[in-house]
mmCIF file of C-alpha atoms in Angstrom:
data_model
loop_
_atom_site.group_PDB
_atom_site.id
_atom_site.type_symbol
_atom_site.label_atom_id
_atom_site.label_comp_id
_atom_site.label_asym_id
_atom_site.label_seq_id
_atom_site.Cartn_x
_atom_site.Cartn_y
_atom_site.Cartn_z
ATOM 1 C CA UNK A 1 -12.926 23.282 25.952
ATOM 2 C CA UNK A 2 -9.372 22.084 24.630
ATOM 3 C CA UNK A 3 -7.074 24.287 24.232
ATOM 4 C CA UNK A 4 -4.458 23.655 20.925
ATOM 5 C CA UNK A 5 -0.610 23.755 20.965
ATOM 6 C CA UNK A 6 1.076 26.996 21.143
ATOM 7 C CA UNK A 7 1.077 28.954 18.015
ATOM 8 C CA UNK A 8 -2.666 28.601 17.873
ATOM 9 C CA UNK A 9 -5.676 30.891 18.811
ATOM 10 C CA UNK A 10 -7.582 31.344 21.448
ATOM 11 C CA UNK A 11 -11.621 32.886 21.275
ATOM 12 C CA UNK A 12 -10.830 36.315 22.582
ATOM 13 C CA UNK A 13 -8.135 36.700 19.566
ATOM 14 C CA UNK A 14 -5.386 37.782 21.984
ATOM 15 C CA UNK A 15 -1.674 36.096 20.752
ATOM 16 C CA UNK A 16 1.720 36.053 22.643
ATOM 17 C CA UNK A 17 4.143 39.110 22.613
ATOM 18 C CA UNK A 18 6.110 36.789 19.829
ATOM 19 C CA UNK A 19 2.923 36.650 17.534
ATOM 20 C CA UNK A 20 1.886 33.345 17.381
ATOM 21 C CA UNK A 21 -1.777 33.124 18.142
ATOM 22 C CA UNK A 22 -3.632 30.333 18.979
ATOM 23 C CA UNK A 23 -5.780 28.182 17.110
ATOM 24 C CA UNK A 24 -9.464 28.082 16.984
ATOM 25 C CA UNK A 25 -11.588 26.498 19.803
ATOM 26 C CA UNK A 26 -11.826 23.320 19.294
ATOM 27 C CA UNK A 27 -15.806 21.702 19.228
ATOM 28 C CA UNK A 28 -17.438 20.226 22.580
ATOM 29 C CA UNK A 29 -20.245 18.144 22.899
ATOM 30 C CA UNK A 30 -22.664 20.644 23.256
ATOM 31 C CA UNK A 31 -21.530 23.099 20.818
ATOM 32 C CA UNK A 32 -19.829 23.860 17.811
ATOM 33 C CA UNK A 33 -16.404 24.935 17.320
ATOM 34 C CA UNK A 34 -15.747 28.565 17.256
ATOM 35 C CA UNK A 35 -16.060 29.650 13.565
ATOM 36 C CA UNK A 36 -14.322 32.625 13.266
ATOM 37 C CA UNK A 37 -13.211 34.260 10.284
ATOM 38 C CA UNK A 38 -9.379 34.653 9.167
ATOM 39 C CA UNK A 39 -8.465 38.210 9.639
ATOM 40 C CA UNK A 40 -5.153 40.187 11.061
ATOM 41 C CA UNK A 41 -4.855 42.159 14.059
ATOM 42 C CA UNK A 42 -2.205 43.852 16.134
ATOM 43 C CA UNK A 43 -1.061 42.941 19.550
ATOM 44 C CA UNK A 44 -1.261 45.251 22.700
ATOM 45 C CA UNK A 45 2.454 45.836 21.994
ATOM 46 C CA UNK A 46 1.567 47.303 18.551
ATOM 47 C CA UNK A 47 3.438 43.909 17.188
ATOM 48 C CA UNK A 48 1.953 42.045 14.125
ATOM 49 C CA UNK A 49 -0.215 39.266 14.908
ATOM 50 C CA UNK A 50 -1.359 36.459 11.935
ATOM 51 C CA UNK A 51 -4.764 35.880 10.961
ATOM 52 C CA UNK A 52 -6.600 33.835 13.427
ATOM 53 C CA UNK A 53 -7.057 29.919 12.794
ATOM 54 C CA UNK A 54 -9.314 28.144 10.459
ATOM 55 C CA UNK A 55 -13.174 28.004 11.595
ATOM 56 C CA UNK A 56 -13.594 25.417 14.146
ATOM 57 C CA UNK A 57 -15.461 22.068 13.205
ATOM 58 C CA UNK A 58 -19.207 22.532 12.930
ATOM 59 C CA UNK A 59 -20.394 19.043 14.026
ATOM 60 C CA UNK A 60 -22.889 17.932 16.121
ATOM 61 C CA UNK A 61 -20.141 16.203 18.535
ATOM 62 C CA UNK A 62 -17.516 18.596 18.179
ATOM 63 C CA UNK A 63 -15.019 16.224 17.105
ATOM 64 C CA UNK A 64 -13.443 18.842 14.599
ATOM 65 C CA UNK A 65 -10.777 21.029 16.143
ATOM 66 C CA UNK A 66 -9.695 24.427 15.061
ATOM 67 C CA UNK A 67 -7.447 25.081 13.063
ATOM 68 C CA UNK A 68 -3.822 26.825 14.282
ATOM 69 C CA UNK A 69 -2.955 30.243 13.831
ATOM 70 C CA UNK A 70 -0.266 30.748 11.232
ATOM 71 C CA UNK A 71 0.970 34.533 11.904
ATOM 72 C CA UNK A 72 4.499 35.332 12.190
ATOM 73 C CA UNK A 73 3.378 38.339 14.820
ATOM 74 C CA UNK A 74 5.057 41.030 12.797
ATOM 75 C CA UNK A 75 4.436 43.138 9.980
ATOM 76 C CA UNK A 76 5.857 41.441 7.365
ATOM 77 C CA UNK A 77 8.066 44.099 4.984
ATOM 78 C CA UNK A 78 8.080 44.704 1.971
ATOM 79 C CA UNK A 79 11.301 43.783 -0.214
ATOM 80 C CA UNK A 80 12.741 47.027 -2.553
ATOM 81 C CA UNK A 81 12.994 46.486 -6.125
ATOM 82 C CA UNK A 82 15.675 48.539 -7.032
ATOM 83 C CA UNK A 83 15.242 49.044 -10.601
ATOM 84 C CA UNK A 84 18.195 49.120 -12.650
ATOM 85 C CA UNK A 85 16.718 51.395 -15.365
ATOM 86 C CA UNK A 86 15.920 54.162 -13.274
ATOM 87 C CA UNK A 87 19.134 54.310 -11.639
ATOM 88 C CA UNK A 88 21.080 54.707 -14.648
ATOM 89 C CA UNK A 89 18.213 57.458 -15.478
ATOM 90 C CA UNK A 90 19.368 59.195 -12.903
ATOM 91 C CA UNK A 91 22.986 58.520 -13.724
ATOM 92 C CA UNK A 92 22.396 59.843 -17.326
ATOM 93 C CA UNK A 93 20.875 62.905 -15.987
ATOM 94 C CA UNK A 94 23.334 63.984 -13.093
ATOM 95 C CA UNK A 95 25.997 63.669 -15.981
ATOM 96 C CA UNK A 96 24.332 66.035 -18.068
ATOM 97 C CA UNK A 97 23.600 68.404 -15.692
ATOM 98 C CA UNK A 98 27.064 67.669 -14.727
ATOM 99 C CA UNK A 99 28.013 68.422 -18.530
ATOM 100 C CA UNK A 100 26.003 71.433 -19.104
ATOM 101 C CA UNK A 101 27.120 73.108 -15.635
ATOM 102 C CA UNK A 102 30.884 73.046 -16.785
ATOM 103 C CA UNK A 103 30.088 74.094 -20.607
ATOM 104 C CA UNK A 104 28.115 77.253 -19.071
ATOM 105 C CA UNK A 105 31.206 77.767 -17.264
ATOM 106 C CA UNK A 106 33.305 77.596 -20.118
ATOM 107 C CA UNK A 107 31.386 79.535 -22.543
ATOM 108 C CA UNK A 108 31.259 82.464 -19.142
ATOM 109 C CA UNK A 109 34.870 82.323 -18.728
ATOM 110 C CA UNK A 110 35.443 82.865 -22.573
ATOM 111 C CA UNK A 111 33.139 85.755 -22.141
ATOM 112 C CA UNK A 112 35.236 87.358 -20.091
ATOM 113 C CA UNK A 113 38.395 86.463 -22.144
ATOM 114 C CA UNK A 114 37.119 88.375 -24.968
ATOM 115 C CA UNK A 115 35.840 91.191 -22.923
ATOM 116 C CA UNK A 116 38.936 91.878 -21.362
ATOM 117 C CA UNK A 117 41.019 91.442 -24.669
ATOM 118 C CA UNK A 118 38.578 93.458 -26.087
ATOM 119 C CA UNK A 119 39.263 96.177 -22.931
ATOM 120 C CA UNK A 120 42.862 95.895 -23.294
ATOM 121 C CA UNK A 121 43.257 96.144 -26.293
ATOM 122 C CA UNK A 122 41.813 99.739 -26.407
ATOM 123 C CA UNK A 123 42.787 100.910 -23.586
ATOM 124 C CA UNK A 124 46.385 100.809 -24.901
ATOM 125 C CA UNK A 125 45.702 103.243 -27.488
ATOM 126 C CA UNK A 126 44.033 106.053 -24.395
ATOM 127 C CA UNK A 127 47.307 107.194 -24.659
ATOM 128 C CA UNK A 128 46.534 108.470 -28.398
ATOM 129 C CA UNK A 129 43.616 109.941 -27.565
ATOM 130 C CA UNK A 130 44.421 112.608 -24.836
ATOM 131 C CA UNK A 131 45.232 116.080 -25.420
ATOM 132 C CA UNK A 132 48.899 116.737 -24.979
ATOM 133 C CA UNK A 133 47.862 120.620 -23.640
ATOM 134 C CA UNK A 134 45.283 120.928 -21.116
ATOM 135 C CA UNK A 135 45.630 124.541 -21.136
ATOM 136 C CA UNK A 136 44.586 124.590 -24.650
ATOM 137 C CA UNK A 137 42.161 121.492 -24.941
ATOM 138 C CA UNK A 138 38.763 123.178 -25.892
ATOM 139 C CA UNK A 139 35.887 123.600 -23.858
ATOM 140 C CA UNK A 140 33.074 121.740 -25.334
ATOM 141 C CA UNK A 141 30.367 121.471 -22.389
ATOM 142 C CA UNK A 142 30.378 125.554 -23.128
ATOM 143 C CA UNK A 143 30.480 125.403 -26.886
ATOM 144 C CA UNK A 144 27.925 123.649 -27.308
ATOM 145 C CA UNK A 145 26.010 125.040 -25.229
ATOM 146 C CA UNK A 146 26.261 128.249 -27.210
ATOM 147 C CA UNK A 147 25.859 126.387 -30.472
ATOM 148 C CA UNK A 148 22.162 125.234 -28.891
ATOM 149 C CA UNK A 149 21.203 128.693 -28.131
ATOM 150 C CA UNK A 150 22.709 130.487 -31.823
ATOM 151 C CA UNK A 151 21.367 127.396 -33.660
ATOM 152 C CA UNK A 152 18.329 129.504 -35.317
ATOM 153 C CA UNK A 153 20.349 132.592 -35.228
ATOM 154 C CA UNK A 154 23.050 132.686 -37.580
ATOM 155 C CA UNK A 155 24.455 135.961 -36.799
ATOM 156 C CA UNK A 156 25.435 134.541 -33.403
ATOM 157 C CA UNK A 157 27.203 131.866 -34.671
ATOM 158 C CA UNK A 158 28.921 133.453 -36.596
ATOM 159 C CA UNK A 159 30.025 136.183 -33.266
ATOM 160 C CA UNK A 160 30.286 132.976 -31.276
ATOM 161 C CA UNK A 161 33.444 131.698 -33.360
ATOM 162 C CA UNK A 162 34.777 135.410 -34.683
ATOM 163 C CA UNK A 163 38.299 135.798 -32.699
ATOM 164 C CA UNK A 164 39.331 132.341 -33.616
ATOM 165 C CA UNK A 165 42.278 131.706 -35.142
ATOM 166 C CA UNK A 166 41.607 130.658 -39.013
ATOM 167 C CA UNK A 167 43.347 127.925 -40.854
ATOM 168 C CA UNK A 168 42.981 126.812 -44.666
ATOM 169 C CA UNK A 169 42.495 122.792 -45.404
ATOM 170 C CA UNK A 170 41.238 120.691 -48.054
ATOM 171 C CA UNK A 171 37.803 119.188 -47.592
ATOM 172 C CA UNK A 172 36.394 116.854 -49.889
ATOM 173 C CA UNK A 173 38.647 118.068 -53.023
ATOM 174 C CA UNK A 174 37.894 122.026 -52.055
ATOM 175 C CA UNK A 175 39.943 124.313 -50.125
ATOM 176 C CA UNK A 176 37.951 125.924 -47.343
ATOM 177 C CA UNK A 177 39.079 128.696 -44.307
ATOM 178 C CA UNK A 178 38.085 126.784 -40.767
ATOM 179 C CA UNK A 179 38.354 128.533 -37.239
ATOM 180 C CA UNK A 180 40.967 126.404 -35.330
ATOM 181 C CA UNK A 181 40.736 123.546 -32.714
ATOM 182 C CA UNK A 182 43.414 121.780 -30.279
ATOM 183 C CA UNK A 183 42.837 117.977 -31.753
ATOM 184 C CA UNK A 184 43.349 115.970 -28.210
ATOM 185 C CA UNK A 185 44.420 113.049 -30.977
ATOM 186 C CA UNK A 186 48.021 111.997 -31.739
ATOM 187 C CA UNK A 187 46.720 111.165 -35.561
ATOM 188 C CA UNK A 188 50.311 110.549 -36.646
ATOM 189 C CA UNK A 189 51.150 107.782 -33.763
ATOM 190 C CA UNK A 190 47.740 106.102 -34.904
ATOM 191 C CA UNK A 191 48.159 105.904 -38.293
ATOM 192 C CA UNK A 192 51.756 104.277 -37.941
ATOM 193 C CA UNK A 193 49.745 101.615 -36.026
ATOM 194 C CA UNK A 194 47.423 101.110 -38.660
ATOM 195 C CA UNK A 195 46.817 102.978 -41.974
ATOM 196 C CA UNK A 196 43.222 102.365 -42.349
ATOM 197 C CA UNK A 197 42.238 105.017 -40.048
ATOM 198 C CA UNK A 198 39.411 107.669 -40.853
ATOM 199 C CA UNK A 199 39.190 109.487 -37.825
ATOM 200 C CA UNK A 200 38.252 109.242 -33.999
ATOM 201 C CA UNK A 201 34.703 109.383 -32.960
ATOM 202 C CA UNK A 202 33.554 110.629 -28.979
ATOM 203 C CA UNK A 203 30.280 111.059 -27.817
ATOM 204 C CA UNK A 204 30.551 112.741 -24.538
ATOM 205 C CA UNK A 205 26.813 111.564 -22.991
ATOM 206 C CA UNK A 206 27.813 108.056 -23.298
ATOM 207 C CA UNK A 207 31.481 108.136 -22.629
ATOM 208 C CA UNK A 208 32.505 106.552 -25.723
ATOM 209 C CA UNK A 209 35.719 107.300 -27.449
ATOM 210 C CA UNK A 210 37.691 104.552 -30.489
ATOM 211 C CA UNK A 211 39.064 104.826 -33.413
ATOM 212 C CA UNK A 212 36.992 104.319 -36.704
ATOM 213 C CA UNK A 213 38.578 102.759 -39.641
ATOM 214 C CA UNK A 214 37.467 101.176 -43.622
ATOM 215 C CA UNK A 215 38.215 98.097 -44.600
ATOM 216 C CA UNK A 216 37.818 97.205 -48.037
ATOM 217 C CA UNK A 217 34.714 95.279 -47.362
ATOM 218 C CA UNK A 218 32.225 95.242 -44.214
ATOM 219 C CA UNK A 219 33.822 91.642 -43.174
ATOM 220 C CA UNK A 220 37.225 92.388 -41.853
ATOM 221 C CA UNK A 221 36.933 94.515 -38.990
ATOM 222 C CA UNK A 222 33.809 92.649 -37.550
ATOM 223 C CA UNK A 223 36.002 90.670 -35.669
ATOM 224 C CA UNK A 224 39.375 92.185 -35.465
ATOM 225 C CA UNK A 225 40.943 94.869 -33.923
ATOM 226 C CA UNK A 226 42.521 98.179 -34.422
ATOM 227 C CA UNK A 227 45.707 96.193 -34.491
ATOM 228 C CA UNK A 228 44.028 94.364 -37.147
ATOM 229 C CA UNK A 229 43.971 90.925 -34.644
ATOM 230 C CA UNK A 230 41.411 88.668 -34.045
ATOM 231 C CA UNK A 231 39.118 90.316 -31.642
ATOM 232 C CA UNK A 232 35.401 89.164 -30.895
ATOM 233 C CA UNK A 233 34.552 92.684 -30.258
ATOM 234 C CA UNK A 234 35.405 94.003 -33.244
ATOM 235 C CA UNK A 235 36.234 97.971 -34.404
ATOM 236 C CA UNK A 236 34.278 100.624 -35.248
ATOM 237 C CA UNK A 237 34.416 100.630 -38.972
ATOM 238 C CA UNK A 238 33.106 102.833 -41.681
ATOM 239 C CA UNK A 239 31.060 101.444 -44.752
ATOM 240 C CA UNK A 240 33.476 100.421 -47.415
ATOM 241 C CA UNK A 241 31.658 102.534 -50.005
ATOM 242 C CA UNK A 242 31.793 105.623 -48.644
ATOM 243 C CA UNK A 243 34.408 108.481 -49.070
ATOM 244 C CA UNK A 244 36.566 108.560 -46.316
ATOM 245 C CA UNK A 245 36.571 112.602 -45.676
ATOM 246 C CA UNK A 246 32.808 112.341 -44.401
ATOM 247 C CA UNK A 247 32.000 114.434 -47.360
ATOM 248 C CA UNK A 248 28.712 111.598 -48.119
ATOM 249 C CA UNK A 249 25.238 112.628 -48.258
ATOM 250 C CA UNK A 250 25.130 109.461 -45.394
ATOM 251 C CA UNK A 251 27.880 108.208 -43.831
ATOM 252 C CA UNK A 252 27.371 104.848 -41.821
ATOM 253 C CA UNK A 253 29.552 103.309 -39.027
ATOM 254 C CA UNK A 254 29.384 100.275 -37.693
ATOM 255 C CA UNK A 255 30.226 98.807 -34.250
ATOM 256 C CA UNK A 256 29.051 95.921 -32.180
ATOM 257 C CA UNK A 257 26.342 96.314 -29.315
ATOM 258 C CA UNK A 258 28.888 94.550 -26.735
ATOM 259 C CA UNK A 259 26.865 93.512 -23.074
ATOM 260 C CA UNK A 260 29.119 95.182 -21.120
ATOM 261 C CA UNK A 261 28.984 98.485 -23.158
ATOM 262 C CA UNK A 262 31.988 99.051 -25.374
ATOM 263 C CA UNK A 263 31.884 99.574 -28.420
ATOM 264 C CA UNK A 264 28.309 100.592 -29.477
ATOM 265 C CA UNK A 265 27.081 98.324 -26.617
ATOM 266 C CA UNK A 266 25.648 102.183 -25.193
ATOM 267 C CA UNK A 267 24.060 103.740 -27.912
ATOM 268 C CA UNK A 268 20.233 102.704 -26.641
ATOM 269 C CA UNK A 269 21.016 104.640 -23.766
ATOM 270 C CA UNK A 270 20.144 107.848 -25.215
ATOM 271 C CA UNK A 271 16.713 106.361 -25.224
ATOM 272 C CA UNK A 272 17.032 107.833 -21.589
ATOM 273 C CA UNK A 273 16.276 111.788 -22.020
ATOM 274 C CA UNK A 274 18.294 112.578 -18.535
ATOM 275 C CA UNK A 275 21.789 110.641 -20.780
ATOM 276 C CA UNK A 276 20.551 112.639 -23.806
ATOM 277 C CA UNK A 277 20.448 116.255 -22.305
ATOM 278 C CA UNK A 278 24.060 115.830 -20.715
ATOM 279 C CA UNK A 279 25.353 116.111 -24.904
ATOM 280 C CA UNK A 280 23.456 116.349 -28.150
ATOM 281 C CA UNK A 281 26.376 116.059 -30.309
ATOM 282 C CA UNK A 282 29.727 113.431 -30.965
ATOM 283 C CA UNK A 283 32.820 114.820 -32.649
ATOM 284 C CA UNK A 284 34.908 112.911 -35.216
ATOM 285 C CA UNK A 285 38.732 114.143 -34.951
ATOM 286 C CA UNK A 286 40.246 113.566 -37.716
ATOM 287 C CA UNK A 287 44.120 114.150 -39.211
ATOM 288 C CA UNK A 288 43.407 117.656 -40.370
ATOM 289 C CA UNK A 289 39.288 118.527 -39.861
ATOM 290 C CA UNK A 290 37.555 117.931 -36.672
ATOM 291 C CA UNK A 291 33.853 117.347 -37.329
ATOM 292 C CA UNK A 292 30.888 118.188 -34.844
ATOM 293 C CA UNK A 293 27.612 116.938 -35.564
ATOM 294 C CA UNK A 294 24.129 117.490 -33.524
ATOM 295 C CA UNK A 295 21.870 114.417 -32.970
ATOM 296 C CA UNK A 296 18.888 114.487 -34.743
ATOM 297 C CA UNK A 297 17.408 110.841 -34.247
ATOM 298 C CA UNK A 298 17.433 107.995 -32.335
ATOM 299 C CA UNK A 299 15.697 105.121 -33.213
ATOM 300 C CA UNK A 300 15.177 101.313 -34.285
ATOM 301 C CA UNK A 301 15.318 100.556 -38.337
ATOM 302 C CA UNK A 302 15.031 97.579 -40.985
ATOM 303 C CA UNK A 303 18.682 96.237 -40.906
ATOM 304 C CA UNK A 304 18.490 97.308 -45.069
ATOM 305 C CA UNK A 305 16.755 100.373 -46.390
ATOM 306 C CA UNK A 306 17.245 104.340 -46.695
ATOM 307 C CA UNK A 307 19.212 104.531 -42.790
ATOM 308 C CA UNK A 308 22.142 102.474 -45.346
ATOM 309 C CA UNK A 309 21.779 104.451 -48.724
ATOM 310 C CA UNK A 310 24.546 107.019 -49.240
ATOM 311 C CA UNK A 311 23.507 108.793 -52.274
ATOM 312 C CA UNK A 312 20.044 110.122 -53.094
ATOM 313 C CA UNK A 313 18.554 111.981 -55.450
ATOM 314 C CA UNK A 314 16.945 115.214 -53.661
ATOM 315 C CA UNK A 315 13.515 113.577 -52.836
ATOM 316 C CA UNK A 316 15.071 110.353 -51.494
ATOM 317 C CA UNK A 317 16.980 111.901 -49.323
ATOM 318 C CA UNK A 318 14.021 114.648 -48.342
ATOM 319 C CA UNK A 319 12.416 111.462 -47.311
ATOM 320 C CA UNK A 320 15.307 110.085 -45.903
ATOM 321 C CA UNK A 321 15.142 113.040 -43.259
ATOM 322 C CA UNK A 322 11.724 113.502 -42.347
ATOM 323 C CA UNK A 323 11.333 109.925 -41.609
ATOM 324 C CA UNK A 324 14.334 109.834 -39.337
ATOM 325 C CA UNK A 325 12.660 113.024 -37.787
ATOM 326 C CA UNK A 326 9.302 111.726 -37.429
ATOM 327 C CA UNK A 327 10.609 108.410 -36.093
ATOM 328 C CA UNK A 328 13.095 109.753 -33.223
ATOM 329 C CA UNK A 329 12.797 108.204 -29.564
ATOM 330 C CA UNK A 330 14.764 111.257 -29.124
ATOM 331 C CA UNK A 331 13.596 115.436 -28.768
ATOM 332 C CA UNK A 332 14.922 117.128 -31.781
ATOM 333 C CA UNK A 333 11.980 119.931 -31.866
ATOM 334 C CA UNK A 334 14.909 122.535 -31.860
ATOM 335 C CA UNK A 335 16.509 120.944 -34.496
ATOM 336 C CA UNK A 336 16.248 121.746 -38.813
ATOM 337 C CA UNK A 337 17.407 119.403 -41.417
ATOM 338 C CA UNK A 338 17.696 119.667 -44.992
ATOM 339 C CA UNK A 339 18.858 117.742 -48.144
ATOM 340 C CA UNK A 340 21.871 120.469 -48.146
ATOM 341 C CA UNK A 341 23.069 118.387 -44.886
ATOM 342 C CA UNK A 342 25.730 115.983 -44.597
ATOM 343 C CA UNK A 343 24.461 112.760 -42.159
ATOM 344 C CA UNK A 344 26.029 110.231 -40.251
ATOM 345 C CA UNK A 345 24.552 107.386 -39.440
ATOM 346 C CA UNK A 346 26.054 105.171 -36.049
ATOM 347 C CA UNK A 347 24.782 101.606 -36.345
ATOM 348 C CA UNK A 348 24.589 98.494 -33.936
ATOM 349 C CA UNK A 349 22.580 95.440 -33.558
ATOM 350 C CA UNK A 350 19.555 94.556 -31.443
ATOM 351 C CA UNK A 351 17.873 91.449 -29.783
ATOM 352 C CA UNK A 352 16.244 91.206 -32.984
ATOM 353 C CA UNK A 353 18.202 89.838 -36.280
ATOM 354 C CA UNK A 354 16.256 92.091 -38.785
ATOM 355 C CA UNK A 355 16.712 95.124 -36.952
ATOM 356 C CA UNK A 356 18.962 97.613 -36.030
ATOM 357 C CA UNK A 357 19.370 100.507 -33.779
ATOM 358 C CA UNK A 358 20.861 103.798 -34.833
ATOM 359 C CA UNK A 359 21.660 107.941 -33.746
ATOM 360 C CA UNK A 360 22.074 110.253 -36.666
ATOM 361 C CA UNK A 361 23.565 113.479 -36.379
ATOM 362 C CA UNK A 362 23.851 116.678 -39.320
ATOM 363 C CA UNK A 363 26.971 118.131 -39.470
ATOM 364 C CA UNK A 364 26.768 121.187 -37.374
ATOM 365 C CA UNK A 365 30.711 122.721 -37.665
ATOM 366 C CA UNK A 366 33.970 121.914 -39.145
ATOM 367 C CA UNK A 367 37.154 123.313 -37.500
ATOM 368 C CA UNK A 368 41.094 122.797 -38.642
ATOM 369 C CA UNK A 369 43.126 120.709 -36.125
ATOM 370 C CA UNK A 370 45.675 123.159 -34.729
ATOM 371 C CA UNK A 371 48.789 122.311 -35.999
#
């Protein structure tokens, strides 16, 4: 049997460490070359071989030889297109990732700008807003506690602020005799700082204590300060239509529902009936009557409607109260409202653009600021 040249195969298939195989037998006499097919296979190494030769020659006198292997011995590998398209792809979106990563930053840090002009700005004016007597700053945890338990009994009221020193003021046009109260506001310093001031409103379950002021329309204090400044957060402002003595059938005030809770930003929490049963009233302090009115509902509202009207005849406002009775998130069973009442309506935004969220309160007492 002859064997071919190196490079070629040999009939048990085996090939050198390199890869090259042999070629196919080549015929004898008495028998046909080896016919094998073409096919790969791997060394004992684990190295590529090539496909063996071509079939041997098939003649009677074996003339034909085989043919030579033509493997390299290795795997061959396979080349990378690297596709240009893809990579700037991936360019394109690294960059706007890139992009939106330092806008979110931006828009966070501006956040926080306006949050802590916002706390700044009010802060400064804690010093108007803090009774200049402690001895004589009034107990409210224990008056209105009494006021909850003399609210159906009119005779006790009426022993529960007997004793008091008396003082005559003018309330919407018409002289009337108050008991007295320490006012922990410096009214005159805050007017000098801005003349638009109405009064000072504190609810003591949420913490909350600003200034309130009117504007001649509902636009300017949106987004400006006490100091009248440009201030994201805004002020707490009354409607422009309504008198400013609180003397309305409705009075409405507005403030922002801030994220980090200024501003109206805490209302909702008297959802909670644990926030709601440390006070069921807010005060409004203003230069010469102090106002304290007991919450009566709580509760989410078309952004227009009744919640906004301030006059009504007797039946609209009838219906006015029972709806904001039946509709309370809040426990006002010990609580009686009537068209005599004078409301106040606090106001702030939700999630939701046609909606709003608001407490009411009827005006429970007015006292004199001590003067």
């Amino acid at each position: 049997m002859r064997r071919g040249q190196r490079g070629e195969g040999n009939r048990n298939n085996a090939g050198y460490e390199n890869g090259a195989g042999y070629g196919s037998n080549a015929g004898t006499r008495d028998s046909a070359g080896y016919g094998g097919e073409q096919v790969s296979y791997y060394s004992s190494n684990n190295s590529y071989n090539g496909p063996y030769g071509a079939p041997g020659g098939n003649t009677p006198n074996g003339n034909a030889s085989g043919g030579t292997g033509q493997g390299s011995g290795k795997k061959p590998k396979k080349k990378k297109k690297r596709s240009r398209v893809g990579d700037a792809i991936s360019m394109i979106v690294m960059a706007a990732a890139f992009c939106v990563f330092v806008y979110a930053g931006y828009m966070l840090y501006g956040y926080y700008k306006e949050y802590k002009k916002a706390d700044d700005a009010y802060s400064s004016l804690e010093n108007y807003a803090s009774a200049t007597d402690e001895t004589e700053t009034e107990d409210l945890d224990a008056l209105e506690e009494a006021f909850e338990e003399a609210a159906e009994d009119e005779s006790a009221l009426a022993q529960l602020l007997s004793g008091r020193e008396v003082r005559t003021v003018t309330v919407a046009g018409e002289e009337v005799t108050l008991p007295v109260m320490e006012s922990p506001i410096d009214y005159e310093s805050l007017k000098e700082i801005n003349s638009d001031i109405v009064g000072w409103l504190k609810i003591r379950a949420l913490d909350l204590s600003y200034p309130v002021v009117q504007g001649e329309d509902n636009d300017y204090y949106l987004h400006r300060s006490f100091e009248q400044e440009d201030l994201f957060a805004g002020c707490l402002f009354m409607h422009y239509e309504n008198e400013s003595d609180f003397s309305d059938q409705n009075t409405v005030i507005y403030g922002h529902n801030m994220k980090n809770g200024s501003m109206f930003g805490s209302l909702k929490k008297f959802r909670d009936e644990e926030v709601f049963k440390t006070s069921k009233y807010f005060w409004i302090y203003t230069e010469d009557v102090i106002y304290m009115y007991r919450i009566f509902s709580a509760r989410v509202v078309n952004k227009v409607g009744q919640p906004y009207q301030i006059v009504f005849t007797d039946e609209e406002f009838e219906e006015f109260l029972t709806t904001a009775m039946e509709e309370s998130e809040v426990d006002n069973t010990n609580v009686t409202v009537s068209t005599d009442d004078k409301v106040v309506t606090l106001s702030t935004c939700t999630g939701d653009s046609s909606t709003r969220f608001v407490v009411q309160g009827k005006l429970t007492q007015m006292y004199a600021v001590k003067k």
